[in-house]
Short mmCIF file of C-alpha atoms in Angstrom, two decimals:
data_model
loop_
_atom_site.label_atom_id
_atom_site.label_comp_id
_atom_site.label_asym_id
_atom_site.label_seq_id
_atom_site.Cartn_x
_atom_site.Cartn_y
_atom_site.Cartn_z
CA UNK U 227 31.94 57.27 -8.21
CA UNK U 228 30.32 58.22 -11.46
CA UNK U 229 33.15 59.70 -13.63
CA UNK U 230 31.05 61.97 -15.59
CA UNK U 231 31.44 65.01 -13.16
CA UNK U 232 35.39 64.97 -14.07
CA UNK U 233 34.80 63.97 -17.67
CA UNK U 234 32.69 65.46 -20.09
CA UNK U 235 31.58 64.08 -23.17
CA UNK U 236 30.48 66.85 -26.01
CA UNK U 237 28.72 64.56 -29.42
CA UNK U 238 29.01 68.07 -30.74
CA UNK U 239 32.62 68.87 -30.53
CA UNK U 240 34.57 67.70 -33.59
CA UNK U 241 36.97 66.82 -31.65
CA UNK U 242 36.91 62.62 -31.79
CA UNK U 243 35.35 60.81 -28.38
CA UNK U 244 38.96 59.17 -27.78
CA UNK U 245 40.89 62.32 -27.70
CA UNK U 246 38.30 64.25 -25.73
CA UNK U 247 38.27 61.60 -22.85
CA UNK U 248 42.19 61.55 -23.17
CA UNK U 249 42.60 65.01 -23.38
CA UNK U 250 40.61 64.85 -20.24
CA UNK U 251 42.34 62.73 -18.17
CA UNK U 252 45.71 64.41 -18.96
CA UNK U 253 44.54 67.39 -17.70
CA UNK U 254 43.55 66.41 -14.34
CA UNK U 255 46.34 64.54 -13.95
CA UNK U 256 48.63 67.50 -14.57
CA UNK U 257 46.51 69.98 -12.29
CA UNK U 258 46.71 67.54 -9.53
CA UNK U 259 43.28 66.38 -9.51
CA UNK U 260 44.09 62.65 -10.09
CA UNK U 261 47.48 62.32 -7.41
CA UNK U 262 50.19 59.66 -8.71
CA UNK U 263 48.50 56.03 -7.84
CA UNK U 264 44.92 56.86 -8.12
CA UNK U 265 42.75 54.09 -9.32
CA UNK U 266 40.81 54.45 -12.49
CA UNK U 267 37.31 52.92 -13.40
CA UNK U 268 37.84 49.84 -15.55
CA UNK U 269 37.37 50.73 -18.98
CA UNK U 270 33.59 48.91 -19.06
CA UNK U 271 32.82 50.89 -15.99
CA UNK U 272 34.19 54.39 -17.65
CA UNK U 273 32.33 53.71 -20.61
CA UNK U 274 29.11 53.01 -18.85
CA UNK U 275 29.63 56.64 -16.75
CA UNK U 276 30.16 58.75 -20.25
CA UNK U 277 27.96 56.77 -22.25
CA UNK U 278 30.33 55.74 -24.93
CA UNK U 279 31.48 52.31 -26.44
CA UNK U 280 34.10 50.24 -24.63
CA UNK U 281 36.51 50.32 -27.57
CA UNK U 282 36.97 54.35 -27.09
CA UNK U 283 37.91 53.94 -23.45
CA UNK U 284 40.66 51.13 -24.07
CA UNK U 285 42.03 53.06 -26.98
CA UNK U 286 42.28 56.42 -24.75
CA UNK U 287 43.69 54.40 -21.63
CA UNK U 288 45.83 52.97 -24.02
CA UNK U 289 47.81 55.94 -25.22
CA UNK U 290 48.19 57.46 -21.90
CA UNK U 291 49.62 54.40 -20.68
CA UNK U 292 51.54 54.67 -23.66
CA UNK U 293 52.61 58.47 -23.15
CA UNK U 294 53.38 57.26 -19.16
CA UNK U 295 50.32 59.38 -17.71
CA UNK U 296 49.31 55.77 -16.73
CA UNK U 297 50.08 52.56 -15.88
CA UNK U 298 48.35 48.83 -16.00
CA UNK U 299 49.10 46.71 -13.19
CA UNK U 300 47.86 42.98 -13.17
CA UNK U 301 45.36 42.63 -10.67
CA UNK U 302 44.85 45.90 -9.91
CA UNK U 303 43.40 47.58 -13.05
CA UNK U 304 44.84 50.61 -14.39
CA UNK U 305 45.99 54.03 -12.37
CA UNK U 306 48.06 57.14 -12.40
CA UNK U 307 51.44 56.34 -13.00
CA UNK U 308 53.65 56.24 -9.56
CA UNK U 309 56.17 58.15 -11.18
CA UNK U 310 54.32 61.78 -12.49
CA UNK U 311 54.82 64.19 -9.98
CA UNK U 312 52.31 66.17 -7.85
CA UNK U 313 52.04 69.62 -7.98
CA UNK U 314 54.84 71.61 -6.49
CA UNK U 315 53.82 73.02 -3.02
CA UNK U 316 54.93 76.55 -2.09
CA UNK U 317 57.24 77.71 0.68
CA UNK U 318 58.62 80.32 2.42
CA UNK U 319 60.73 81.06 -0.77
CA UNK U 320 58.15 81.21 -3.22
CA UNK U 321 55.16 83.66 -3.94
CA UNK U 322 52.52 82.98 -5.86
CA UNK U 323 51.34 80.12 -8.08
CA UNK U 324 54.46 77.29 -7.78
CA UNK U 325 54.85 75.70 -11.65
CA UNK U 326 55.14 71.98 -11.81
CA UNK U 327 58.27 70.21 -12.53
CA UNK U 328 59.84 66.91 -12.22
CA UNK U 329 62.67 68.12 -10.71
CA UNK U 330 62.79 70.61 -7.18
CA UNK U 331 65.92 72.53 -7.04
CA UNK U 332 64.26 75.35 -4.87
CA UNK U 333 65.79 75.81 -1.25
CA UNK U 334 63.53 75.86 1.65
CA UNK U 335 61.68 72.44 0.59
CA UNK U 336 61.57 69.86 3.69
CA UNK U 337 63.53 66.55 3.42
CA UNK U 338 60.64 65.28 6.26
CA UNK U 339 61.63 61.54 4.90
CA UNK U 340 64.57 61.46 7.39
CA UNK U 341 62.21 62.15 9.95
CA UNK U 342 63.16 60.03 13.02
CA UNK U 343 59.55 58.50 13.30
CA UNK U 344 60.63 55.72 15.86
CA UNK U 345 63.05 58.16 18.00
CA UNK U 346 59.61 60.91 18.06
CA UNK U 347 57.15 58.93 18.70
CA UNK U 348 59.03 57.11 21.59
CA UNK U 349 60.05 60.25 23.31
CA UNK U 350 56.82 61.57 22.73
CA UNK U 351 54.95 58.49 24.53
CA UNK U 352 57.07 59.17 27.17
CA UNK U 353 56.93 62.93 27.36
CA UNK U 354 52.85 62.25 27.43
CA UNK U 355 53.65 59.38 30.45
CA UNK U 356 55.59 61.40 32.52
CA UNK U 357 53.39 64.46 32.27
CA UNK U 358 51.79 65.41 35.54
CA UNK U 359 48.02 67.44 36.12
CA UNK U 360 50.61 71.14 36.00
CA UNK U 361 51.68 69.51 32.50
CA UNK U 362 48.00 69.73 31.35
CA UNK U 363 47.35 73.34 32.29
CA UNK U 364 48.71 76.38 29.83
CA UNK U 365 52.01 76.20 29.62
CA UNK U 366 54.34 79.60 30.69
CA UNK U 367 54.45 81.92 27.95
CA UNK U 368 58.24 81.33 27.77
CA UNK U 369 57.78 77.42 27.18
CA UNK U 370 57.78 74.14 29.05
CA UNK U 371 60.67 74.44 32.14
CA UNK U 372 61.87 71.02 30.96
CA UNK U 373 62.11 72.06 27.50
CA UNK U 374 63.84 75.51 28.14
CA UNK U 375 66.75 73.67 30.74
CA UNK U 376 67.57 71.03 27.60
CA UNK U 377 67.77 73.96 25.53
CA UNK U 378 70.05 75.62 27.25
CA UNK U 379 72.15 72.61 28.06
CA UNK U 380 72.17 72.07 24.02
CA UNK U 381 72.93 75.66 22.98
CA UNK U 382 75.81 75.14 25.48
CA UNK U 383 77.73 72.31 24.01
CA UNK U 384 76.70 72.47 21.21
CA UNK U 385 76.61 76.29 19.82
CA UNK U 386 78.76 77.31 22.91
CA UNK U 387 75.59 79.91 23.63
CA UNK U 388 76.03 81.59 27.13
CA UNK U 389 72.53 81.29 28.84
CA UNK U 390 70.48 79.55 31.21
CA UNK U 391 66.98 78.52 31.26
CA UNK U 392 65.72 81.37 32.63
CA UNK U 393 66.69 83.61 29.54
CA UNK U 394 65.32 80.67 27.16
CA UNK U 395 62.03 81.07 25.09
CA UNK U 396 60.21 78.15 23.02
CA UNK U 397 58.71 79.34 20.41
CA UNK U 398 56.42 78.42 16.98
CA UNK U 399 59.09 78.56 14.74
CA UNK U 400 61.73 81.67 13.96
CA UNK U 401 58.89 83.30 12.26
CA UNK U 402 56.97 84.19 15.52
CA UNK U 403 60.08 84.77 17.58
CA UNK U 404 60.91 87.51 14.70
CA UNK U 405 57.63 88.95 15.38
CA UNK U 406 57.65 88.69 18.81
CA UNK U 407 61.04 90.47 18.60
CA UNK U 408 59.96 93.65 15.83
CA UNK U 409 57.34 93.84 19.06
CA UNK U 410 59.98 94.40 21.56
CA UNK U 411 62.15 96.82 19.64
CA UNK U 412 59.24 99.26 18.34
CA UNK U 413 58.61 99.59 22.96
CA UNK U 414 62.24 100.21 22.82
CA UNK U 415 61.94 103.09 20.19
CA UNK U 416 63.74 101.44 17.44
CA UNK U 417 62.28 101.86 14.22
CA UNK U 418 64.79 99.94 11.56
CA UNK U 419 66.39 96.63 11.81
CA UNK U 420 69.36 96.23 9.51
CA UNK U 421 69.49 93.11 6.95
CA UNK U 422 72.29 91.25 5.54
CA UNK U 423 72.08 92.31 1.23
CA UNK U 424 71.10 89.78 0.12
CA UNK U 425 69.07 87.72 3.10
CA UNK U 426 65.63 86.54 2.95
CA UNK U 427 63.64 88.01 0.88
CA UNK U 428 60.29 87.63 3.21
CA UNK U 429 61.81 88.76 6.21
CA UNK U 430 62.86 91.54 5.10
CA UNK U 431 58.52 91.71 3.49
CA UNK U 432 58.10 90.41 7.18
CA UNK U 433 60.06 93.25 8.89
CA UNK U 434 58.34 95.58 7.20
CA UNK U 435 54.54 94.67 7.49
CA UNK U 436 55.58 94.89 11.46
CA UNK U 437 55.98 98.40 11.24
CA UNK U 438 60.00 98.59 11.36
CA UNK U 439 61.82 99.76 8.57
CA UNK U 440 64.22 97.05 6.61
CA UNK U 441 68.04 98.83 6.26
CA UNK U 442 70.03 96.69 3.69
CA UNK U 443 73.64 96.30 4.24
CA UNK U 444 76.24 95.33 1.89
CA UNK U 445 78.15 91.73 2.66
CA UNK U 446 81.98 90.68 1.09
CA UNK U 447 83.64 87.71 1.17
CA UNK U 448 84.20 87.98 4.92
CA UNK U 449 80.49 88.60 5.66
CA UNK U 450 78.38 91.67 7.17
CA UNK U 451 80.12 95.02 6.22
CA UNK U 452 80.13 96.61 9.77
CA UNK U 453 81.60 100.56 8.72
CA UNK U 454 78.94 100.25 6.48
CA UNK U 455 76.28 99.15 9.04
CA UNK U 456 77.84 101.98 11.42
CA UNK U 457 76.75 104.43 8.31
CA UNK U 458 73.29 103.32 8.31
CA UNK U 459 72.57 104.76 12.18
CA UNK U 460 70.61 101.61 12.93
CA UNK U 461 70.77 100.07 16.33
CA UNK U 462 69.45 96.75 15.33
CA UNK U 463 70.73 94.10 12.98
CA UNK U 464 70.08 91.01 11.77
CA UNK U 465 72.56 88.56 10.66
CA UNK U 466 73.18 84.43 9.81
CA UNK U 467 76.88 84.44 10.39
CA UNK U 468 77.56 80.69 10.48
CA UNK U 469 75.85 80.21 7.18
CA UNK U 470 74.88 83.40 5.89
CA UNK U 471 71.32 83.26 3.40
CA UNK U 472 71.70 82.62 0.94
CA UNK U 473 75.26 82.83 0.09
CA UNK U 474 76.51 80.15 2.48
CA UNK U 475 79.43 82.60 3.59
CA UNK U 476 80.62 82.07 7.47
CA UNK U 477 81.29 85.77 9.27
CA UNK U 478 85.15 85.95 9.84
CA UNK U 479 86.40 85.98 13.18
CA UNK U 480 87.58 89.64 12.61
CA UNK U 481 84.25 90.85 11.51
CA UNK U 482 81.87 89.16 15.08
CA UNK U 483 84.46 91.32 17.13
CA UNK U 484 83.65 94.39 14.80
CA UNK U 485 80.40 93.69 15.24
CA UNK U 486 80.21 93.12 18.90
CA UNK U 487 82.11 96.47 19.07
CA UNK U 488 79.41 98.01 17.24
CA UNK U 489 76.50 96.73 18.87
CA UNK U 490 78.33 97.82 22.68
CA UNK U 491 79.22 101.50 21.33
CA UNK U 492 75.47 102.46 19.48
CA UNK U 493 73.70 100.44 22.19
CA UNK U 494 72.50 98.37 19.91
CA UNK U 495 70.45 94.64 19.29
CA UNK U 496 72.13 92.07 17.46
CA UNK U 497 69.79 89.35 16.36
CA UNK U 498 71.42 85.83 15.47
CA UNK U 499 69.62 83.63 12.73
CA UNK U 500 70.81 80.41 13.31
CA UNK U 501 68.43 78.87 11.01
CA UNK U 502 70.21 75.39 10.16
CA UNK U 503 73.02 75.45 12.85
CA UNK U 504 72.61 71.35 13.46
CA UNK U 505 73.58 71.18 9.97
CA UNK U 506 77.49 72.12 10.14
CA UNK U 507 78.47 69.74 6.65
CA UNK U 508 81.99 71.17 6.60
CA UNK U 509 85.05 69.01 8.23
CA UNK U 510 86.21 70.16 11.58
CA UNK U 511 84.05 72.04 14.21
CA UNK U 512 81.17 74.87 13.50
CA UNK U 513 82.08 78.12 14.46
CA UNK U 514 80.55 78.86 17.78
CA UNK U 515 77.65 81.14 18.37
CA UNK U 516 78.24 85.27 17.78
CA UNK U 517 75.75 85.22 20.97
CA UNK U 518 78.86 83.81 23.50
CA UNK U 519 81.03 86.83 22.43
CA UNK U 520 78.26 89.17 24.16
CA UNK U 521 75.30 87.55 25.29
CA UNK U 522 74.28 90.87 26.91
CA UNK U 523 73.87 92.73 23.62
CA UNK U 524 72.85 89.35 21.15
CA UNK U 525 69.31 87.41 20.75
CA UNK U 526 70.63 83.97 19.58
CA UNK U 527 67.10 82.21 17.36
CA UNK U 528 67.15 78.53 16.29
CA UNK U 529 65.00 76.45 14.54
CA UNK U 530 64.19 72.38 14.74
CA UNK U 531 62.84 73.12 11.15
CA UNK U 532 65.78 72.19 9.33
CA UNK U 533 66.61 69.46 11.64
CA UNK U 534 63.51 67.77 12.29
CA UNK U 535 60.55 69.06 9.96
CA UNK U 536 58.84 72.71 9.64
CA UNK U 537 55.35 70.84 10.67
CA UNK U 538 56.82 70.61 14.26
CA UNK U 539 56.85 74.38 14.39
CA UNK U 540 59.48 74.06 17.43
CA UNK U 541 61.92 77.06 17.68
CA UNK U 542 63.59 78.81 20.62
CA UNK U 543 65.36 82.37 21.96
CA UNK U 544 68.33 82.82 23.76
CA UNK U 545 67.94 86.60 25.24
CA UNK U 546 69.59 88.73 27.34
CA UNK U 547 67.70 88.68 30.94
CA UNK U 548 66.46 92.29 30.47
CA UNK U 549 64.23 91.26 27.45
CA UNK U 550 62.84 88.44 28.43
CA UNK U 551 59.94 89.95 30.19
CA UNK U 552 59.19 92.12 27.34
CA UNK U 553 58.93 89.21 25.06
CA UNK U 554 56.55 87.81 27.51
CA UNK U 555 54.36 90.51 27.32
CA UNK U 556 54.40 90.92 23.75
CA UNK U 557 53.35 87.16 23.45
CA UNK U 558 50.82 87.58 25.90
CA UNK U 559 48.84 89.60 22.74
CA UNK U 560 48.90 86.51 20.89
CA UNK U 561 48.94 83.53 22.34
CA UNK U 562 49.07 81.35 25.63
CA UNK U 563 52.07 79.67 24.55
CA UNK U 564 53.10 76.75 22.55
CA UNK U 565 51.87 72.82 22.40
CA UNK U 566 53.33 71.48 25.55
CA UNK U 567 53.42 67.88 24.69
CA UNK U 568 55.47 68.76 21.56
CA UNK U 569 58.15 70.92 23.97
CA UNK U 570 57.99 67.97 26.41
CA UNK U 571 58.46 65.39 23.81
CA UNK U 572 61.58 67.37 22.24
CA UNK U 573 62.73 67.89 25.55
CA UNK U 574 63.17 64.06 25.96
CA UNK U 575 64.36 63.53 22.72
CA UNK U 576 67.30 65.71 23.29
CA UNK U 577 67.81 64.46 26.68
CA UNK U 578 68.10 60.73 25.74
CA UNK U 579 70.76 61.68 23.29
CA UNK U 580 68.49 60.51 20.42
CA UNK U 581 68.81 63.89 18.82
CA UNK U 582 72.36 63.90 18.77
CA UNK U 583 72.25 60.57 17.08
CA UNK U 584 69.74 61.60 14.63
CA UNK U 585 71.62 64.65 13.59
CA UNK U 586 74.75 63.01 12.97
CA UNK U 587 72.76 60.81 10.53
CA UNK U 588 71.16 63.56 9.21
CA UNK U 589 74.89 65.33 8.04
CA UNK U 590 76.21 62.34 7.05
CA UNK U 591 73.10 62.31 4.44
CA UNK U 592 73.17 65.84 3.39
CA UNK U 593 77.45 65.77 3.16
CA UNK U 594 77.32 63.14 0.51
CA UNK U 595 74.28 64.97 -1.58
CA UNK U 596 76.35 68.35 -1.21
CA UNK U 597 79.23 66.47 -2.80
CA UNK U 598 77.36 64.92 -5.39
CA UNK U 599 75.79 68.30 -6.33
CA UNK U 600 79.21 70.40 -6.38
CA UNK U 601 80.17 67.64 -8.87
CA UNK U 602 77.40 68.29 -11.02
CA UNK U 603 77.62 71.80 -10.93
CA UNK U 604 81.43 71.24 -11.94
CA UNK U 605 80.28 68.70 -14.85
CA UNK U 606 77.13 70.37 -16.24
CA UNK U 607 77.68 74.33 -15.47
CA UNK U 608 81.00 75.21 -16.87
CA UNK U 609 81.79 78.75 -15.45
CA UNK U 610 79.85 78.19 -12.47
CA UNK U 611 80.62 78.02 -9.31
CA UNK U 612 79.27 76.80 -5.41
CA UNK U 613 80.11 79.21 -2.87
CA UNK U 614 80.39 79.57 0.93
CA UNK U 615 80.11 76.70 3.90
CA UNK U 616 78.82 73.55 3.27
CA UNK U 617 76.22 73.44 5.95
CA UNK U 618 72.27 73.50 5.80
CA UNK U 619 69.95 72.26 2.72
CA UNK U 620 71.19 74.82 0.42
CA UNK U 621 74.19 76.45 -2.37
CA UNK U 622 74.81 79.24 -3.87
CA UNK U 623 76.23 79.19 -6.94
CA UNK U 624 77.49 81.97 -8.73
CA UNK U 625 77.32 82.55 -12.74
CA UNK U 626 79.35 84.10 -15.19
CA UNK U 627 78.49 87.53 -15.68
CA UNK U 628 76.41 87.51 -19.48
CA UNK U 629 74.39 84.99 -17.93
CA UNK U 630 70.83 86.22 -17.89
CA UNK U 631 69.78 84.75 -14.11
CA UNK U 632 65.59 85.49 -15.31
CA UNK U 633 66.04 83.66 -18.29
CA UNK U 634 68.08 80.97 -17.25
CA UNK U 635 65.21 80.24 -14.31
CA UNK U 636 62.71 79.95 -16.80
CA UNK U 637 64.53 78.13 -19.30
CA UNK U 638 65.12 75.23 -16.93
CA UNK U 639 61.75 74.87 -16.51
CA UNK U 640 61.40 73.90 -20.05
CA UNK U 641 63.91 71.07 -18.83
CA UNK U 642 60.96 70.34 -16.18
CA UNK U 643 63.42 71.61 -13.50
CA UNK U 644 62.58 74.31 -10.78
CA UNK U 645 64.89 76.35 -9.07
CA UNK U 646 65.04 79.78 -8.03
CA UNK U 647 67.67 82.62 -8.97
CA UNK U 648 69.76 84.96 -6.15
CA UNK U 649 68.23 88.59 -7.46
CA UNK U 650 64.92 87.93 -5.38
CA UNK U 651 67.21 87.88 -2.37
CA UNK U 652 68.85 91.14 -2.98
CA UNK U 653 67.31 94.69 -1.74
CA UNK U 654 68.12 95.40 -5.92
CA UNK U 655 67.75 92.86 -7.43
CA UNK U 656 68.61 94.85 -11.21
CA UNK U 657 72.04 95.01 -9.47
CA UNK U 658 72.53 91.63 -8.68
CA UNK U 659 75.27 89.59 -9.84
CA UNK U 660 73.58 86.24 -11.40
CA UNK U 661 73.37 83.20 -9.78
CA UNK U 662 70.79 80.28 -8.20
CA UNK U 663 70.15 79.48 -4.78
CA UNK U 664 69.98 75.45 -4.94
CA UNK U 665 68.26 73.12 -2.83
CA UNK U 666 69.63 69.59 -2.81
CA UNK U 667 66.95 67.95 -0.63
CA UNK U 668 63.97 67.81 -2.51
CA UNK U 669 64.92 65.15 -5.07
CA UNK U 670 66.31 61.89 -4.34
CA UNK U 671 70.17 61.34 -4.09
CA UNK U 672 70.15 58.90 -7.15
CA UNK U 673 68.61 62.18 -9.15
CA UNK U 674 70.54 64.64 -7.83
CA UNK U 675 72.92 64.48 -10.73
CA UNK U 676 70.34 63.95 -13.37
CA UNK U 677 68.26 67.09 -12.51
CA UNK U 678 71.70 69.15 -12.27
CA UNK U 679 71.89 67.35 -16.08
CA UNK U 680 68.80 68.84 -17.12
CA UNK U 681 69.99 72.46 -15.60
CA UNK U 682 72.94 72.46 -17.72
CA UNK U 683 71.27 71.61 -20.85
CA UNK U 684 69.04 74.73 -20.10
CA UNK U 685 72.25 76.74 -19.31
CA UNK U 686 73.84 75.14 -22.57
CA UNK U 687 70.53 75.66 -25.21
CA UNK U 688 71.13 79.56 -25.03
CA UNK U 689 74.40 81.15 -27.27
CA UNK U 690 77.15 82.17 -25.45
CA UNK U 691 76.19 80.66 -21.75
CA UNK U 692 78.57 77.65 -22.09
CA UNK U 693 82.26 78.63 -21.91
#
């Protein structure tokens, strides 16, 4: 392609030729134009498109290979260096305009490279083998029968959820199942769902753009505070008690019965986040599902996003019988249901105990990088401290109080690190008591350590953070 569209060449700018056509180049490698690997003309060719000499196209290829924008490989002329990162892509975490940085910290990013590619695409060959002329037609608006009898064979053993398939709904992710939901409650004149304080931050956005009204209650060390839920005169709540968002705290066994109590006596909704629930990191068994202790009064919602990959947009309900056929309806306003080859395909995978096998991989993996991050945090944040279950792709870790949380966030990214402080999370965030919500699956294991390194030197650089 002629290079002159991405590189222009002023003979009236003081600025020399090299440094223009270097300058250039930086630039669109740094805005993502030019992705890591990207083949450059050969310097005759380059010269040729921007009508200068040879001599200033070698001497501008040569500093950037010198500054490690690029690199020269024999044989293969000269490209973008593997290792300069692409642009940081948002996620349900973020809003706005993500900032580059060598180093992801934020929670919420996908680890998609332990994606079981083999295990999917075998038990999605067969899925699309085994699918009959019904298979082909739109699927029932509560999901694929074979998919919704796995489920509830799963959610069984391994969440010890009391259902059957009948009362199971397969669904595009948590995020429509929470709309579908706010739908159901608003026909059931409820106007406020109760949130967790902190929880996250866009569903409580998300709750509110419905049309409900977000109620935030306060959380301890034990989880949920139900006399002061009981104060608020909701009769819906939302909670993550296994691993709470984003603290990581697991709801004692004295607070589900409180709850449960609650939700019987106001005749009330208790909705169940079980966002990463195949991710149980600590020793010993995961607490079972609040759902079992009253499935009549608790909507249990999971997620394959944090087990498989968010792209798969596979989640599911466990409801009491009574609202299943209002959830029907209210997905009957916006859609005929979900991918049925995808349903069928997870449907085989958990049947053919693949998925079981996969996820034991899976928290072997994310066990040793939790590890290796608490150490870090021990080594590099002095003061600091993780929090709550070891489960999921996240931390918490809590700061000393004259810690500025704002400050410290954007220092690091002078340290070319990214990571997000707790106050978004909070329903004040002025209030907040400082700290950063850490993801440890979006850099690799080996760098784990050395981008927990750069944190602490941005914690360190300001007076009075280090103890």
């Amino acid at each position: 392609m002629p290079w002159h569209a991405l590189i222009d060449i002023s003979r009236e700018c003081k600025e020399p030729l090299t440094a223009q056509i270097e300058s250039t180049l930086r630039a669109r490698i740094s805005d993502g134009e030019l992705h890591p690997g990207a083949r450059l003309p050969s310097s005759r060719q380059l010269a040729e498109d921007v009508g200068v000499s040879r001599s200033v196209v070698v001497e501008a290829y040569g500093r950037l290979i010198a500054e490690g924008y690029l690199e020269s490989v024999r044989g293969s002329g000269t490209r973008v260096a593997a290792h300069v990162a692409p642009p940081a892509v948002a996620t349900l975490l973020d809003d706005g305009t993500v900032p580059r940085a060598r180093w992801d910290l934020r929670a919420g990013t996908s680890p998609v490279s332990g994606f079981p590619h083999r295990e999917w695409l075998a038990a999605y060959q067969r899925a699309v083998r085994a699918a009959d002329p019904a298979d082909l037609d739109y699927p029932p608006l509560a999901g694929a029968p074979a998919l919704r009898e796995e489920l509830a064979r799963y959610l069984g053993r391994a969440r010890g959820v009391r259902t059957t398939p009948g009362q199971v709904m397969a669904v595009s992710g948590f995020g429509q199942a929470l709309g579908l939901l706010c739908t159901v409650l608003a026909e059931l004149d409820i106007g406020a769902i109760a949130m967790e304080d902190p929880c996250h931050h866009q569903q409580r956005q998300f709750i509110a753009e419905a049309g409900l009204r977000p109620v935030p209650v306060p959380l301890d060390e034990e989880g949920i505070d139900v006399q002061a839920l009981s104060r608020t005169g909701a009769r819906a709540v939302m909670v993550t008690p296994t691993h709470q968002f984003p603290t990581g705290i697991t709801l004692s066994a004295a607070r589900r019965e409180a709850l449960v109590r609650w939700a019987r006596a106001n005749d009330a909704w208790v909705i169940e986040d079980d966002y990463d629930g195949d991710l149980w990191l600590e020793h010993g068994a995961r607490p079972p599902a609040l759902q079992r202790l009253a499935p009549e009064r608790v909507v249990y919602g999971g997620t394959a996003s944090k087990s498989l990959a968010p792209g798969l947009r596979s989640g599911w309900l466990a409801a009491p019988s009574r609202l299943i056929p209002l959830l029907e309806r209210a997905r009957s306003l916006h859609d005929l249901g979900s991918d049925v080859f995808t349903q069928l395909a997870l449907a085989e995978l958990m049947r053919s105990g693949r998925f079981d096998h996969h996820l034991r991989r899976q928290r072997a993996r994310y066990r040793a990088r939790r590890t290796s991050l608490e150490r870090a945090v021990n080594r590099h944040l002095p003061g600091a401290r993780v929090i709550g279950s070891a489960a999921g792709l996240h931390a918490y870790i809590t700061l000393p109080r004259r810690v500025d949380e704002a400050e410290l966030v954007a220092r690091a990214l002078d340290f070319s690190v990214l990571v997000r402080g707790g106050a978004r999370h909070h329903a004040r965030p002025r209030l907040a008591a400082p700290a950063l919500v850490v993801g440890y699956t979006g850099v690799p294991h080996t760098a784990l350590a050395e981008a927990v390194g750069a944190l602490g030197a941005a914690y360190a650089r300001r007076p009075g953070l280090a103890a």
